[in-house]
Short mmCIF file of C-alpha atoms and ligand atoms in Angstrom, two decimals:
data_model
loop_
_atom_site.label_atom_id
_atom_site.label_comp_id
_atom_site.label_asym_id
_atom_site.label_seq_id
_atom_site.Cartn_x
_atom_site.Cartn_y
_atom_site.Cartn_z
CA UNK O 262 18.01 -30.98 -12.81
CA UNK O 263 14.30 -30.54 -13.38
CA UNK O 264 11.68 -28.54 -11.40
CA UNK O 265 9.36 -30.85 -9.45
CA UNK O 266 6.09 -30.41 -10.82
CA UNK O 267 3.98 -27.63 -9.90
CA UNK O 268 6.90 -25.55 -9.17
CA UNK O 269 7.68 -22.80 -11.88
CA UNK O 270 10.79 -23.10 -14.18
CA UNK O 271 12.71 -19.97 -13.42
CA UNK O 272 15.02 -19.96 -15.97
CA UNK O 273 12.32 -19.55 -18.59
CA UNK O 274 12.03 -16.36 -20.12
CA UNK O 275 8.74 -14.00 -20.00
CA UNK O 276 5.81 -15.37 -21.11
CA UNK O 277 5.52 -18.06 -18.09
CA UNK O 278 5.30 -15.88 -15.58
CA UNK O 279 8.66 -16.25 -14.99
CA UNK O 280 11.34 -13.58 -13.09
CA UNK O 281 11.49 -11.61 -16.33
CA UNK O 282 7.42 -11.22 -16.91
CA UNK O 283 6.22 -7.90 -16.26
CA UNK O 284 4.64 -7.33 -12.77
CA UNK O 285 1.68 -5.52 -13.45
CA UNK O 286 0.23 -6.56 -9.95
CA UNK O 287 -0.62 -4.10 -7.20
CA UNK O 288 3.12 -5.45 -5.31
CA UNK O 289 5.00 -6.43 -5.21
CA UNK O 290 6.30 -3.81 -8.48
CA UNK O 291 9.23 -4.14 -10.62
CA UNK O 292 12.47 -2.96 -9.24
CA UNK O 293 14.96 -1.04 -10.79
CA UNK O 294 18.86 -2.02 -12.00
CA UNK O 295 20.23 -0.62 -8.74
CA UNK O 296 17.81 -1.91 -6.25
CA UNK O 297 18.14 -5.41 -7.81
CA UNK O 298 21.70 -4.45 -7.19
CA UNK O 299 21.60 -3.61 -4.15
CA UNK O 300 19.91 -7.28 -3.02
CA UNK O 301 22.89 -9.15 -4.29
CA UNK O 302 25.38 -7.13 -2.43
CA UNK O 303 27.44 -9.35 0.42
CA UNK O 304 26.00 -8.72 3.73
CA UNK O 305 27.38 -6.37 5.83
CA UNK O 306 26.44 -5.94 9.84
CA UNK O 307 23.30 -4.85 11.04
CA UNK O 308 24.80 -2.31 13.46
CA UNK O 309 27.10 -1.03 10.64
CA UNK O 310 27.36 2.61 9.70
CA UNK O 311 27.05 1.77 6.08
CA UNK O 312 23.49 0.09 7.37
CA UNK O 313 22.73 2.54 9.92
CA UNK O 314 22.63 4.78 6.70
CA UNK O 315 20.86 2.73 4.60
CA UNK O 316 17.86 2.70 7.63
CA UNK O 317 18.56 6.27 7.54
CA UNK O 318 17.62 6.59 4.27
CA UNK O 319 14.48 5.04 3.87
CA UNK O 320 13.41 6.94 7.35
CA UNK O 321 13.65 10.16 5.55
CA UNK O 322 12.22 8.90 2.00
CA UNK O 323 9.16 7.59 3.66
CA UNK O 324 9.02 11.00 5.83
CA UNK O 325 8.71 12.77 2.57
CA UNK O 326 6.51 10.65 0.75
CA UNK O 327 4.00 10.27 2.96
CA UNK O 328 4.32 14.45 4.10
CA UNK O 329 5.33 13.75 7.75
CA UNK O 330 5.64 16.56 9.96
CA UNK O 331 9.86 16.72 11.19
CA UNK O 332 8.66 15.11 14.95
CA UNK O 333 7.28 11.80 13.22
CA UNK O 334 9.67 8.74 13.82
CA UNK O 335 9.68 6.22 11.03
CA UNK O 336 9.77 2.71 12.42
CA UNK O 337 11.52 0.57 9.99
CA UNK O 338 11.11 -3.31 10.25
CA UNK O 339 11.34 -6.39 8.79
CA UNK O 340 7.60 -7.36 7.57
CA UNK O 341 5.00 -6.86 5.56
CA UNK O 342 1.99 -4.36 5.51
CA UNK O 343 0.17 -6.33 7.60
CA UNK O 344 2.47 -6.32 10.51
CA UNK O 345 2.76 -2.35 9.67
CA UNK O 346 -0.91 -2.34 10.43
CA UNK O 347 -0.07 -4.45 13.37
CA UNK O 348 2.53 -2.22 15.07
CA UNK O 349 0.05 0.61 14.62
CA UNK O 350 -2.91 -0.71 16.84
CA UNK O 351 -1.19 -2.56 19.18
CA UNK O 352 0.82 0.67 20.38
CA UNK O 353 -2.21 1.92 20.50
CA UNK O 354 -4.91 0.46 21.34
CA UNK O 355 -5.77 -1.52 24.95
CA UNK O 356 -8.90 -3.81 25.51
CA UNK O 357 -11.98 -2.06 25.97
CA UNK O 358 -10.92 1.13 23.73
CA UNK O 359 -13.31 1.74 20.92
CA UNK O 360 -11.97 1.96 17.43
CA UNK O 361 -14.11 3.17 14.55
CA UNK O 362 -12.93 1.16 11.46
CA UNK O 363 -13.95 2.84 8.34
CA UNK O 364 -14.09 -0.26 6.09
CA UNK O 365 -13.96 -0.29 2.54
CA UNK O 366 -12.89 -3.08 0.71
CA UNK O 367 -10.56 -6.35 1.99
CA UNK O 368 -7.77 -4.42 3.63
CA UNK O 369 -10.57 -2.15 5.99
CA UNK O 370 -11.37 -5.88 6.96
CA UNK O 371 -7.97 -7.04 7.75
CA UNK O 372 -7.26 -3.64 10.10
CA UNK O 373 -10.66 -3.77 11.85
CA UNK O 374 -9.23 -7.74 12.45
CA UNK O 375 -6.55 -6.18 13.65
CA UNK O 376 -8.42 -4.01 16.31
CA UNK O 377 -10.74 -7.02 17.86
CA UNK O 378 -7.93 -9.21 17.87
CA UNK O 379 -6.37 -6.58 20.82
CA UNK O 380 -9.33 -6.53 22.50
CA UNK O 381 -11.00 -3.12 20.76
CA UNK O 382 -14.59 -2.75 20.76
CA UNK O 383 -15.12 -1.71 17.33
CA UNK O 384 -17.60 0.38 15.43
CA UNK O 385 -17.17 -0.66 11.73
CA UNK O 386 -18.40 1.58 9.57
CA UNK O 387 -18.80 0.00 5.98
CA UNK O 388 -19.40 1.03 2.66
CA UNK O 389 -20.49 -1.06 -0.03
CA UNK O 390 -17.37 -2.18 -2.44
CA UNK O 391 -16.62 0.64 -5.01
CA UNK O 392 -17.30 3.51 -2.45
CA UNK O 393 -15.83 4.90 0.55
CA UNK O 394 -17.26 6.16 3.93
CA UNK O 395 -18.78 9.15 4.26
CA UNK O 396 -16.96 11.19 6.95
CA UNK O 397 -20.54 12.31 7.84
CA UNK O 398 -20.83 8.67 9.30
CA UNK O 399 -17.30 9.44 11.47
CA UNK O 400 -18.74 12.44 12.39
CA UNK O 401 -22.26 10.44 13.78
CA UNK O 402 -19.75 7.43 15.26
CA UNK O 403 -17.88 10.16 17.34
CA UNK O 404 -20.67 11.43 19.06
CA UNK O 405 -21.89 8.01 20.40
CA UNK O 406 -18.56 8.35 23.10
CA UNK O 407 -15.14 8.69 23.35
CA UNK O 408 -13.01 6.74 20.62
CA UNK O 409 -9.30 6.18 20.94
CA UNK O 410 -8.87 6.28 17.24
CA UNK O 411 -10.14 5.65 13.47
CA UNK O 412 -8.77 3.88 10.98
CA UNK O 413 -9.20 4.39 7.29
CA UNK O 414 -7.60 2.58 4.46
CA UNK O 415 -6.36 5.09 1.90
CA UNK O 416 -6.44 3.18 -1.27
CA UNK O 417 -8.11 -0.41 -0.69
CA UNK O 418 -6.16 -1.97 -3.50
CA UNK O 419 -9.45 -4.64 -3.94
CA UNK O 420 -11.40 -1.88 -4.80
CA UNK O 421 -8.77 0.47 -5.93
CA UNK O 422 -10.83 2.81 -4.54
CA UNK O 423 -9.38 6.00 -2.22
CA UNK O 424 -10.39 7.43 0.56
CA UNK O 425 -11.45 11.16 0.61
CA UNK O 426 -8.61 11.40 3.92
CA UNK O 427 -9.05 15.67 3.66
CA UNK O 428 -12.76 14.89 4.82
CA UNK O 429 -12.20 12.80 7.35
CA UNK O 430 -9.21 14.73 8.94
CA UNK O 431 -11.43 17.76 9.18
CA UNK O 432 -13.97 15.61 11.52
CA UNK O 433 -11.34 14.86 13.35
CA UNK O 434 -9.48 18.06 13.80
CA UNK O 435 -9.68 19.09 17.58
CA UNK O 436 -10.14 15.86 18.96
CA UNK O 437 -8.36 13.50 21.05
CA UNK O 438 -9.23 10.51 18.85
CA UNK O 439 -6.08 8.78 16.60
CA UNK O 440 -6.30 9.14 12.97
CA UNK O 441 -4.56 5.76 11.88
CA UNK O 442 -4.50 5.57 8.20
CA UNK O 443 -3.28 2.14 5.76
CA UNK O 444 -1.03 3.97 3.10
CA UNK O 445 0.12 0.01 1.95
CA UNK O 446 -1.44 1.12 -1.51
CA UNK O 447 -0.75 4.69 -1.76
CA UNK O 448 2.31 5.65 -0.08
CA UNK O 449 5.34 6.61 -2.62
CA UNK O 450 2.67 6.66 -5.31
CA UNK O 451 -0.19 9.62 -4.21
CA UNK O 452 0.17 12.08 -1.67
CA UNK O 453 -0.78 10.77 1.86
CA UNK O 454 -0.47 14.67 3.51
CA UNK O 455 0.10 13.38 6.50
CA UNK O 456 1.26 16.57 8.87
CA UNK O 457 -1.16 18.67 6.68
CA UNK O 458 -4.19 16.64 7.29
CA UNK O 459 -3.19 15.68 11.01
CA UNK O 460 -2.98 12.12 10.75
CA UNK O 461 -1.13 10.03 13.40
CA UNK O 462 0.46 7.13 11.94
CA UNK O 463 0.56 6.37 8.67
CA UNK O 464 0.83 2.57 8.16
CA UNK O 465 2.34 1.17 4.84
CA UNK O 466 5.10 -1.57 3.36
CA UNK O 467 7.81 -1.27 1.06
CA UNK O 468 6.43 -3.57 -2.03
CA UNK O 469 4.07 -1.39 -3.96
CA UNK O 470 4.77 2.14 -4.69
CA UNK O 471 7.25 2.92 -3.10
CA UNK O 472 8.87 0.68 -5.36
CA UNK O 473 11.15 -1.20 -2.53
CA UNK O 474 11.30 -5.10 -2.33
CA UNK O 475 8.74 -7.07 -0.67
CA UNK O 476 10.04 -7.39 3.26
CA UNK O 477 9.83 -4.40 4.87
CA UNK O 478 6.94 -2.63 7.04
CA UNK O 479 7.05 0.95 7.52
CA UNK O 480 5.23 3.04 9.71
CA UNK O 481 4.93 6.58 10.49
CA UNK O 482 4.11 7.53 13.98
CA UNK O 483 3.58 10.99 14.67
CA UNK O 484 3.85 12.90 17.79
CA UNK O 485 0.40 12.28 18.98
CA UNK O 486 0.68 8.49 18.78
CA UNK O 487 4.14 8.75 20.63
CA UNK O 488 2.51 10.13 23.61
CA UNK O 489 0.07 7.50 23.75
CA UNK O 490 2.61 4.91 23.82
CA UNK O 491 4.62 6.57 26.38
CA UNK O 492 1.27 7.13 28.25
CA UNK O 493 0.81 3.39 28.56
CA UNK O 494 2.67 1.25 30.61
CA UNK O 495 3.84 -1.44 28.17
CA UNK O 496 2.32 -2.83 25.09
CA UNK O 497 1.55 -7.10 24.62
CA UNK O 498 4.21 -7.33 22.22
CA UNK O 499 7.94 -7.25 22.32
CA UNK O 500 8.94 -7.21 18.92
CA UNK O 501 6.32 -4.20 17.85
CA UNK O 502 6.95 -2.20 21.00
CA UNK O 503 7.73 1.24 19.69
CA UNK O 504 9.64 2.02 23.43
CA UNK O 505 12.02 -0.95 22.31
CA UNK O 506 12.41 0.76 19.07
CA UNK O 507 12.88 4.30 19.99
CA UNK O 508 16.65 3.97 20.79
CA UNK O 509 17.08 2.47 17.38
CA UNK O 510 14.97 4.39 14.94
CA UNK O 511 17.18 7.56 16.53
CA UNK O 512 20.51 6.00 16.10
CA UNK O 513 20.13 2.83 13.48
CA UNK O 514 23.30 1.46 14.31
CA UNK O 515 22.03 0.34 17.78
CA UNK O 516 20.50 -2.65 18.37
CA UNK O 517 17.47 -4.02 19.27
CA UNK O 518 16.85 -6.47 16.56
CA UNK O 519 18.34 -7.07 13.49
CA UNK O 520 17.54 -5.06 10.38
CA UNK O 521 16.73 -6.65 7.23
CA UNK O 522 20.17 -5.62 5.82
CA UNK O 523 19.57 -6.12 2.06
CA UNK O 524 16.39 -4.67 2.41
CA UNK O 525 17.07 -1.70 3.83
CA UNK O 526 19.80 -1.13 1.57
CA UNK O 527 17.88 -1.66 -1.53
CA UNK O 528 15.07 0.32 -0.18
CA UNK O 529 17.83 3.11 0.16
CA UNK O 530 18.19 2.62 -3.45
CA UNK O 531 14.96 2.91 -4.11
CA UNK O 532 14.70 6.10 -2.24
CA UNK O 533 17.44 7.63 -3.75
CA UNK O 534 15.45 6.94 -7.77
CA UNK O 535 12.42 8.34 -5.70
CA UNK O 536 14.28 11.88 -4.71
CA UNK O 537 16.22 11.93 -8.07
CA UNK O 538 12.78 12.04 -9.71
CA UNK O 539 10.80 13.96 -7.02
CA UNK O 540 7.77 13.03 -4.90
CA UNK O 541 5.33 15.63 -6.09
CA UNK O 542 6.91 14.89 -9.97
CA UNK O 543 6.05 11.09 -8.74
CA UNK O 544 2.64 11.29 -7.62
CA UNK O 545 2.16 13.41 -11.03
CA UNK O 546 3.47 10.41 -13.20
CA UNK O 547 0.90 8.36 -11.10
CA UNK O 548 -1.98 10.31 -11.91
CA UNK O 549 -0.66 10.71 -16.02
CA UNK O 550 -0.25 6.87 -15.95
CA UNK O 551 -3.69 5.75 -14.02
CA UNK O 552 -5.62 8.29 -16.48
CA UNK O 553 -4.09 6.38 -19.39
CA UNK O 554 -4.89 3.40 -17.62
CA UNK O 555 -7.99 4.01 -17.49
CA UNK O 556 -8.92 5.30 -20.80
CA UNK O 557 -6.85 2.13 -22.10
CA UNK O 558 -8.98 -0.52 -20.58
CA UNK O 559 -12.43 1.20 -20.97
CA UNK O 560 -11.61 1.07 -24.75
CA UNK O 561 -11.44 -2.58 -24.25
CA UNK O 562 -14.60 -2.62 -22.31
CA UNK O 563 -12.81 -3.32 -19.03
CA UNK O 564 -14.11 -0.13 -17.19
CA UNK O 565 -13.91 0.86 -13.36
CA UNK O 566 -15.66 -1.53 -11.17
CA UNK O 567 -16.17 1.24 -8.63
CA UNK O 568 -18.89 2.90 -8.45
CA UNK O 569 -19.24 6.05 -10.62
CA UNK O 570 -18.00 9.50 -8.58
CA UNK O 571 -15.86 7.25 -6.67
CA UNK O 572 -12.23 8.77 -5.88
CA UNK O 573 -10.08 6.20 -7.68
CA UNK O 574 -6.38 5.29 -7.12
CA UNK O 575 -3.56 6.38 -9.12
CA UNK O 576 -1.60 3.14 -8.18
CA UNK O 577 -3.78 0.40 -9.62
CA UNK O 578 -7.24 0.37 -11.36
CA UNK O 579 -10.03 -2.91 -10.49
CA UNK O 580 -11.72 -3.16 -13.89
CA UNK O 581 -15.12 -4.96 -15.01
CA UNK O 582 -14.96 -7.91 -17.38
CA UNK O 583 -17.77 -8.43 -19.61
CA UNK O 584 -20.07 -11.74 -18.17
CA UNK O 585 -19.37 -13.53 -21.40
CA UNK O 586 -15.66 -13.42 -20.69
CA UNK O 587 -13.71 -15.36 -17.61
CA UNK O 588 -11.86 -13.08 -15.67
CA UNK O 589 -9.71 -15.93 -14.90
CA UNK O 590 -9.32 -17.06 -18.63
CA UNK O 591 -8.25 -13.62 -19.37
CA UNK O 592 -5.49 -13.48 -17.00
CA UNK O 593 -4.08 -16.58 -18.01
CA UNK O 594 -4.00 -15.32 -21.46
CA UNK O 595 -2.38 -12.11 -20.57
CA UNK O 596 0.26 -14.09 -18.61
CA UNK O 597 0.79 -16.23 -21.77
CA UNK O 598 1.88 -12.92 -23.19
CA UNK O 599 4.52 -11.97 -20.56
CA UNK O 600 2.37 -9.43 -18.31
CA UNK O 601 1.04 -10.49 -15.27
CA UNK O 602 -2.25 -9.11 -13.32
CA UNK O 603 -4.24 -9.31 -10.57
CA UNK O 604 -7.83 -11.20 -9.98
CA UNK O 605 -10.47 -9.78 -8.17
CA UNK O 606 -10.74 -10.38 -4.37
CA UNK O 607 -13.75 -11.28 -2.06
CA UNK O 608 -16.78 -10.24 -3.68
CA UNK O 609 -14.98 -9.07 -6.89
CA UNK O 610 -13.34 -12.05 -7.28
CA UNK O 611 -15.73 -13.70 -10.56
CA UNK O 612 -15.86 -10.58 -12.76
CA UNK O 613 -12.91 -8.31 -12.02
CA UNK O 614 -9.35 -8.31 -12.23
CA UNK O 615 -6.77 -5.43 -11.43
CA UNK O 616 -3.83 -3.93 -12.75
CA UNK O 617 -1.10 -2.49 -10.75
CA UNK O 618 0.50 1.13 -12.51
CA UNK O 619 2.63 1.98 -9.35
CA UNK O 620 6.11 2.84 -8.53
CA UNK O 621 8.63 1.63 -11.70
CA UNK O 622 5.94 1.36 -13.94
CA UNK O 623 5.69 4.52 -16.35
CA UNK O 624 3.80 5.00 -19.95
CA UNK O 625 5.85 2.51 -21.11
CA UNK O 626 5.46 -0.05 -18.86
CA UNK O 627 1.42 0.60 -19.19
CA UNK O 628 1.61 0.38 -23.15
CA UNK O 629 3.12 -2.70 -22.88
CA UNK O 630 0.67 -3.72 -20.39
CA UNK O 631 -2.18 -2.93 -22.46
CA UNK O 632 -1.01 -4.60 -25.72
CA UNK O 633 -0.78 -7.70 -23.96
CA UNK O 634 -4.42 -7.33 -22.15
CA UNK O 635 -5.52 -6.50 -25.37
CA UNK O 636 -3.97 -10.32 -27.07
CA UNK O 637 -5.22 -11.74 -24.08
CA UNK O 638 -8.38 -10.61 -24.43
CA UNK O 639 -8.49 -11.43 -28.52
CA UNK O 640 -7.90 -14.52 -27.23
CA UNK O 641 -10.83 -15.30 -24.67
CA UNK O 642 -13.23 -12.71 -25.62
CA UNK O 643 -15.85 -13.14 -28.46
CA UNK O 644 -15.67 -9.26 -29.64
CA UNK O 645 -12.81 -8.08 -31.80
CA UNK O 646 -10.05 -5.86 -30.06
CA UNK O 647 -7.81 -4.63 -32.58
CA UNK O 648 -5.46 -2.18 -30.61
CA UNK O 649 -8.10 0.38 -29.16
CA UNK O 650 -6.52 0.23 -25.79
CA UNK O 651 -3.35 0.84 -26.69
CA UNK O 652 -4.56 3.82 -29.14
CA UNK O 653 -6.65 5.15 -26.10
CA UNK O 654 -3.91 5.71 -23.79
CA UNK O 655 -2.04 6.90 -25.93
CA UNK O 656 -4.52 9.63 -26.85
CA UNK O 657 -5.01 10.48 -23.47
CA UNK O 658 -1.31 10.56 -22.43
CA UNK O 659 -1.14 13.37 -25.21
C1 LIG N 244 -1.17 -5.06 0.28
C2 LIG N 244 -1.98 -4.35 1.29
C3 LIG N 244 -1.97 -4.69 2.65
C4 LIG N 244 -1.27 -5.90 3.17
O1 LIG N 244 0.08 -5.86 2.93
P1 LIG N 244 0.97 -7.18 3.03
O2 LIG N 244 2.31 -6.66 2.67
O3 LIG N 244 0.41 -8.15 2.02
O4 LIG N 244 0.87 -7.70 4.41
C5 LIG N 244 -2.69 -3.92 3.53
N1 LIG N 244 -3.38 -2.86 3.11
C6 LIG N 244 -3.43 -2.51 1.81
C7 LIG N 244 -4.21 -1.32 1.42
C8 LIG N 244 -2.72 -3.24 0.86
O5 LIG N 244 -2.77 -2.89 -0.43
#
């Protein structure tokens, strides 16, 4: 039986972007043996102890990667980042509140979205792409009246830009206001700090560093945030109600609505590589990889779009591509080598692409990554290549 057309062959091997490329996209990541395991495994029931554990599991892993104080509960549900974001706000938030939204890049957009769609009146405070806000500007937003909470996206994986969170957190400290903070692109792969650096919820998904399959939105809610739910009468949502939840995220094996079984259990899997290796270990393989990342492309002239003195991810990097290359032409030719990458988004979309070094993918992974960038580029770019990128990373990886 064939494939109708336009629908990929899967059983071809790497080099069609098929199951076996190598997913060099900021998420989802590559998985490893026993998480792919772990998805083929019969089902078992929801309220199961076997799955009550499994919830368990990723509870506690996402506790400790993001730093959560021992009070935070760790909602686990089916979903992506964007209903992560979601759940945040509309425990939250009511009509009328006013939410600062520190915007920069296409994720701040999506979350301030998220605020006006439940009736916030929002502040948006934006920076142009390849910077962050200045906390000054939080600071100057705060003092205009009383704000139920801020939002900041960590790493906005179109910029792969960070946020400097430590600065924010300290214009913050002593207030009432929420510190709500999208970890989608960071959490599992830098440290989010959030007990340390007093943030409320920490909002992220399972499908990019923490190296989990695509399906699951987790969110952090600390104790502040808890009160403010309980404080409210009821939330417009069911299905994101933290009260419904709070039975279940205690005691998994309850029910309120059914876990994603396989997901949960693969994300306990996942977990489990996570702990083996070590969070702070982790985020320290990040930082070795993105440095090699970076000196790797910039030898191939694809450096940081961002702006220069910009905090930059570990997790991915959004590089430049010279005007007299396509940055579509040269993904196409990278994917014709087995290694797929990101395009730019919004703005960035002409003359950038990205590459995602998060969660499974180590040194060699990146190497691998770079050697077919670098026949991709031979390929579609008038100036000669000849292994530099490979030859810089490795340099820099020592
Ligand atoms: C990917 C991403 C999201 C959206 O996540 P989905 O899983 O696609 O809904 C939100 N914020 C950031 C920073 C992201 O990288």
């Amino acid at each position: 039986m064939t494939a109708p057309a336009g629908v990929p062959d899967w059983s071809t091997p790497a080099g069609q972007g098929g199951p076996s490329a190598l997913l060099l996209i900021p998420g989802p990541t590559p998985l490893a043996p026993e998480v792919l395991a772990a998805l083929a495994r019969p089902p078992q029931s929801h309220t199961a102890p076997a799955t009550a554990m499994a919830v368990r599991a990723v509870q506690l892993g996402v506790q400790a990667a993001v730093g959560a104080g021992p009070d935070t509960v760790v909602h686990v549900l089916p979903g992506s980042g964007t209903l992560a974001l979601e759940s945040a706000l509309v425990n939250l938030v009511e009509p009328g509140d006013r939410v600062v939204c520190c915007v920069h890049g296409y994720f701040g957009d999506r979350f301030q979205m998220v605020a006006e769609r439940l009736g916030a009146r929002v502040t948006r405070l934006e920076a142009p792409w390849g910077e962050a806000v200045d906390a000054d500007r939080v600071a100057a937003a705060l003092r205009a009246g009383p704000v139920r909470a801020v939002t900041v996206t960590h790493v906005d994986t179109s910029t792969a830009v960070a946020a400097r969170l430590e600065e924010v957190a300290q214009v913050l400290r002593g207030r009432d206001t929420l510190f709500v903070v999208d970890a989608v692109a960071s959490a599992g792969g830098m440290p989010v700090e959030m007990a340390r650096l007093g943030i409320d919820v920490v909002a992220t998904s399972s499908q990019k560093a923490l190296a989990m399959p695509a399906g699951l939105a987790l969110v952090a809610v600390g104790p502040r945030a808890q009160a403010r739910r309980s404080a409210r009468e009821r939330v417009p949502t069911l299905y994101l109600d933290w009260a419904e939840w709070a039975g279940v995220m205690a005691e998994p094996s309850r029910y309120f609505a059914t876990h994603a079984v396989n997901l949960v259990v693969a994300g306990a899997a996942a977990c489990r590589r996570a702990e083996a290796e070590g969070w702070e270990p982790r985020f320290a393989r990040h930082r070795r990889v993105a440095a090699a990342a970076r000196a790797g492309l910039a030898a191939l002239g694809l450096p940081p779009a961002a702006a220069a003195g910009a905090e930059l991810a570990s997790t991915l990097s959004a590089v430049r591509v010279d005007p007299a290359v396509s940055a579509a032409d040269l993904r196409a030719a990278v994917q014709a080598q087995g290694v797929v990458i990101a395009g730019g988004l919004g703005p960035w979309s002409s003359d950038t692409v990205r590459v995602g070094h998060m969660g499974e993918v180590g040194l060699p992974e990146l190497l691998a990554g770079l050697a077919a960038i670098e026949r991709g580029l031979a390929r579609v770019s008038p100036r000669p290549v000849d292994g530099a990128g490979v030859a810089a990373a490795l340099r820099q990886a020592g």
